[in-house]
């Protein structure tokens, strides 16, 4: 893709991704324990320059999984009631590296303040509990899906490396590509 086309795509999608992400209050988290058993859950989050931050009790299975296996897949997804079609809900997904934030560092203070700004006083109570761990989820690579045939690779750093995926949905009978979900097959 030419640099000009890449810049146009970034200028169009960058603000849309930012707006979508800011409208989401929680992340869906896909974790795996040390035996490879998967678990899906969710957590409220705050986004800082270096990643997504979630505050989770070690009592929860997904927190224990993050401690045992510091890899996660995270997703923000359009509300079902707002989606044009449930088969192609708008979503932003990332693979991410996980690290625990030490309570005695500046990162803890900044992330807890960001969580408090988003979710209120409950964060003061939760962050004061011994079993709650603050995790930083540093995205590595991702995907922004706007609908059928509208999926874009997204870089993990600052969302600047957009590359439209070339492979689309094709009809069985003639191999032609469909453009919208309501097209006749």
GROMACS .gro file of C-alpha atoms in nm:
model
  185
    1UNK     CA    1   0.000   0.000   0.000
    2UNK     CA    2   0.133   0.342  -0.088
    3UNK     CA    3   0.234   0.579   0.188
    4UNK     CA    4  -0.037   0.827   0.084
    5UNK     CA    5  -0.311   0.562   0.096
    6UNK     CA    6  -0.177   0.438   0.430
    7UNK     CA    7  -0.189   0.793   0.571
    8UNK     CA    8  -0.546   0.847   0.444
    9UNK     CA    9  -0.656   0.519   0.598
   10UNK     CA   10  -0.489   0.610   0.926
   11UNK     CA   11  -0.650   0.956   0.927
   12UNK     CA   12  -0.991   0.798   0.870
   13UNK     CA   13  -0.963   0.502   1.106
   14UNK     CA   14  -0.749   0.647   1.385
   15UNK     CA   15  -1.020   0.878   1.523
   16UNK     CA   16  -1.286   0.609   1.477
   17UNK     CA   17  -1.083   0.356   1.676
   18UNK     CA   18  -1.008   0.612   1.947
   19UNK     CA   19  -1.377   0.706   1.978
   20UNK     CA   20  -1.481   0.340   1.987
   21UNK     CA   21  -1.222   0.254   2.253
   22UNK     CA   22  -1.314   0.553   2.470
   23UNK     CA   23  -1.681   0.450   2.462
   24UNK     CA   24  -1.595   0.108   2.606
   25UNK     CA   25  -1.564   0.074   2.981
   26UNK     CA   26  -1.467  -0.292   3.000
   27UNK     CA   27  -1.238  -0.537   2.824
   28UNK     CA   28  -1.320  -0.899   2.757
   29UNK     CA   29  -1.017  -1.104   2.857
   30UNK     CA   30  -0.923  -1.446   2.722
   31UNK     CA   31  -0.673  -1.609   2.957
   32UNK     CA   32  -0.519  -1.954   2.988
   33UNK     CA   33  -0.404  -2.134   3.301
   34UNK     CA   34  -0.074  -2.322   3.332
   35UNK     CA   35  -0.244  -2.643   3.207
   36UNK     CA   36  -0.372  -2.470   2.893
   37UNK     CA   37  -0.732  -2.451   3.010
   38UNK     CA   38  -0.896  -2.133   2.873
   39UNK     CA   39  -1.112  -1.886   3.060
   40UNK     CA   40  -1.295  -1.579   2.939
   41UNK     CA   41  -1.392  -1.293   3.164
   42UNK     CA   42  -1.399  -0.915   3.169
   43UNK     CA   43  -1.262  -0.622   3.365
   44UNK     CA   44  -1.311  -0.245   3.373
   45UNK     CA   45  -1.002  -0.071   3.233
   46UNK     CA   46  -0.813   0.254   3.200
   47UNK     CA   47  -0.585   0.326   2.906
   48UNK     CA   48  -0.253   0.503   2.954
   49UNK     CA   49   0.026   0.561   2.702
   50UNK     CA   50   0.194   0.230   2.784
   51UNK     CA   51  -0.108  -0.001   2.791
   52UNK     CA   52  -0.442  -0.100   2.934
   53UNK     CA   53  -0.470  -0.126   3.314
   54UNK     CA   54  -0.706  -0.357   3.501
   55UNK     CA   55  -0.745  -0.407   3.876
   56UNK     CA   56  -0.850  -0.765   3.953
   57UNK     CA   57  -0.873  -0.979   4.267
   58UNK     CA   58  -0.646  -1.283   4.283
   59UNK     CA   59  -0.956  -1.471   4.395
   60UNK     CA   60  -1.080  -1.446   4.035
   61UNK     CA   61  -0.967  -1.720   3.796
   62UNK     CA   62  -0.863  -1.475   3.524
   63UNK     CA   63  -0.629  -1.293   3.766
   64UNK     CA   64  -0.465  -1.620   3.867
   65UNK     CA   65  -0.433  -1.712   3.499
   66UNK     CA   66  -0.264  -1.378   3.422
   67UNK     CA   67  -0.017  -1.442   3.704
   68UNK     CA   68   0.058  -1.797   3.580
   69UNK     CA   69   0.062  -1.721   3.207
   70UNK     CA   70   0.133  -1.354   3.127
   71UNK     CA   71  -0.030  -1.356   2.782
   72UNK     CA   72  -0.383  -1.239   2.711
   73UNK     CA   73  -0.615  -1.165   2.427
   74UNK     CA   74  -0.839  -0.868   2.495
   75UNK     CA   75  -1.145  -0.738   2.316
   76UNK     CA   76  -1.372  -0.436   2.317
   77UNK     CA   77  -1.696  -0.505   2.131
   78UNK     CA   78  -1.997  -0.307   2.015
   79UNK     CA   79  -2.311  -0.348   2.223
   80UNK     CA   80  -2.550  -0.606   2.076
   81UNK     CA   81  -2.840  -0.360   2.074
   82UNK     CA   82  -2.640  -0.108   1.867
   83UNK     CA   83  -2.508  -0.356   1.611
   84UNK     CA   84  -2.644  -0.360   1.255
   85UNK     CA   85  -2.586  -0.735   1.250
   86UNK     CA   86  -2.478  -0.966   1.528
   87UNK     CA   87  -2.249  -1.156   1.290
   88UNK     CA   88  -2.029  -0.852   1.231
   89UNK     CA   89  -2.026  -0.644   1.547
   90UNK     CA   90  -1.764  -0.370   1.553
   91UNK     CA   91  -1.474  -0.482   1.769
   92UNK     CA   92  -1.114  -0.408   1.859
   93UNK     CA   93  -0.899  -0.702   1.967
   94UNK     CA   94  -0.537  -0.725   2.075
   95UNK     CA   95  -0.286  -0.982   2.183
   96UNK     CA   96  -0.105  -0.839   2.483
   97UNK     CA   97   0.183  -0.901   2.720
   98UNK     CA   98   0.093  -0.890   3.087
   99UNK     CA   99   0.290  -0.746   3.376
  100UNK     CA  100   0.205  -0.683   3.741
  101UNK     CA  101   0.239  -0.323   3.855
  102UNK     CA  102   0.413  -0.283   4.190
  103UNK     CA  103   0.212  -0.088   4.449
  104UNK     CA  104   0.515   0.125   4.535
  105UNK     CA  105   0.587   0.265   4.190
  106UNK     CA  106   0.469   0.568   3.996
  107UNK     CA  107   0.290   0.343   3.745
  108UNK     CA  108   0.059   0.220   4.021
  109UNK     CA  109  -0.027   0.575   4.126
  110UNK     CA  110  -0.096   0.690   3.769
  111UNK     CA  111  -0.303   0.385   3.674
  112UNK     CA  112  -0.511   0.385   3.993
  113UNK     CA  113  -0.579   0.757   3.942
  114UNK     CA  114  -0.693   0.687   3.583
  115UNK     CA  115  -0.918   0.404   3.704
  116UNK     CA  116  -1.060   0.629   3.979
  117UNK     CA  117  -1.132   0.901   3.722
  118UNK     CA  118  -1.329   0.653   3.508
  119UNK     CA  119  -1.505   0.451   3.781
  120UNK     CA  120  -1.515   0.664   4.094
  121UNK     CA  121  -1.452   0.597   4.461
  122UNK     CA  122  -1.490   0.219   4.435
  123UNK     CA  123  -1.129   0.216   4.308
  124UNK     CA  124  -1.006   0.357   4.641
  125UNK     CA  125  -1.161   0.063   4.822
  126UNK     CA  126  -1.050  -0.205   4.576
  127UNK     CA  127  -0.692  -0.077   4.544
  128UNK     CA  128  -0.663  -0.089   4.923
  129UNK     CA  129  -0.739  -0.461   4.935
  130UNK     CA  130  -0.446  -0.701   4.956
  131UNK     CA  131  -0.586  -0.951   4.704
  132UNK     CA  132  -0.630  -0.694   4.425
  133UNK     CA  133  -0.354  -0.686   4.166
  134UNK     CA  134  -0.299  -0.413   3.908
  135UNK     CA  135  -0.210  -0.557   3.570
  136UNK     CA  136  -0.067  -0.372   3.272
  137UNK     CA  137  -0.172  -0.522   2.939
  138UNK     CA  138   0.069  -0.403   2.671
  139UNK     CA  139  -0.087  -0.465   2.328
  140UNK     CA  140   0.137  -0.616   2.063
  141UNK     CA  141  -0.083  -0.663   1.758
  142UNK     CA  142  -0.451  -0.632   1.694
  143UNK     CA  143  -0.747  -0.619   1.465
  144UNK     CA  144  -1.021  -0.359   1.418
  145UNK     CA  145  -1.335  -0.504   1.260
  146UNK     CA  146  -1.595  -0.259   1.130
  147UNK     CA  147  -1.819  -0.518   0.964
  148UNK     CA  148  -1.824  -0.779   0.689
  149UNK     CA  149  -1.508  -0.751   0.479
  150UNK     CA  150  -1.391  -0.453   0.682
  151UNK     CA  151  -1.110  -0.581   0.902
  152UNK     CA  152  -0.789  -0.386   0.960
  153UNK     CA  153  -0.466  -0.491   1.128
  154UNK     CA  154  -0.367  -0.253   1.406
  155UNK     CA  155  -0.024  -0.215   1.563
  156UNK     CA  156   0.012  -0.241   1.937
  157UNK     CA  157   0.209   0.078   1.996
  158UNK     CA  158   0.011   0.379   1.886
  159UNK     CA  159  -0.239   0.246   1.632
  160UNK     CA  160  -0.054   0.385   1.330
  161UNK     CA  161   0.017   0.072   1.126
  162UNK     CA  162  -0.314   0.001   0.953
  163UNK     CA  163  -0.318  -0.264   0.683
  164UNK     CA  164  -0.648  -0.371   0.532
  165UNK     CA  165  -0.677  -0.748   0.525
  166UNK     CA  166  -0.694  -0.876   0.171
  167UNK     CA  167  -0.897  -1.191   0.230
  168UNK     CA  168  -1.275  -1.141   0.225
  169UNK     CA  169  -1.590  -1.354   0.230
  170UNK     CA  170  -1.643  -1.540  -0.098
  171UNK     CA  171  -1.946  -1.717  -0.242
  172UNK     CA  172  -1.929  -2.097  -0.274
  173UNK     CA  173  -2.084  -2.106  -0.622
  174UNK     CA  174  -1.849  -1.867  -0.808
  175UNK     CA  175  -1.581  -1.742  -0.568
  176UNK     CA  176  -1.692  -1.378  -0.598
  177UNK     CA  177  -1.650  -1.157  -0.295
  178UNK     CA  178  -1.947  -1.019  -0.101
  179UNK     CA  179  -1.950  -0.655   0.003
  180UNK     CA  180  -2.237  -0.640   0.252
  181UNK     CA  181  -2.396  -0.900   0.481
  182UNK     CA  182  -2.739  -0.862   0.319
  183UNK     CA  183  -2.621  -0.940  -0.037
  184UNK     CA  184  -2.790  -1.233  -0.206
  185UNK     CA  185  -2.560  -1.533  -0.225
   0.00000   0.00000   0.00000
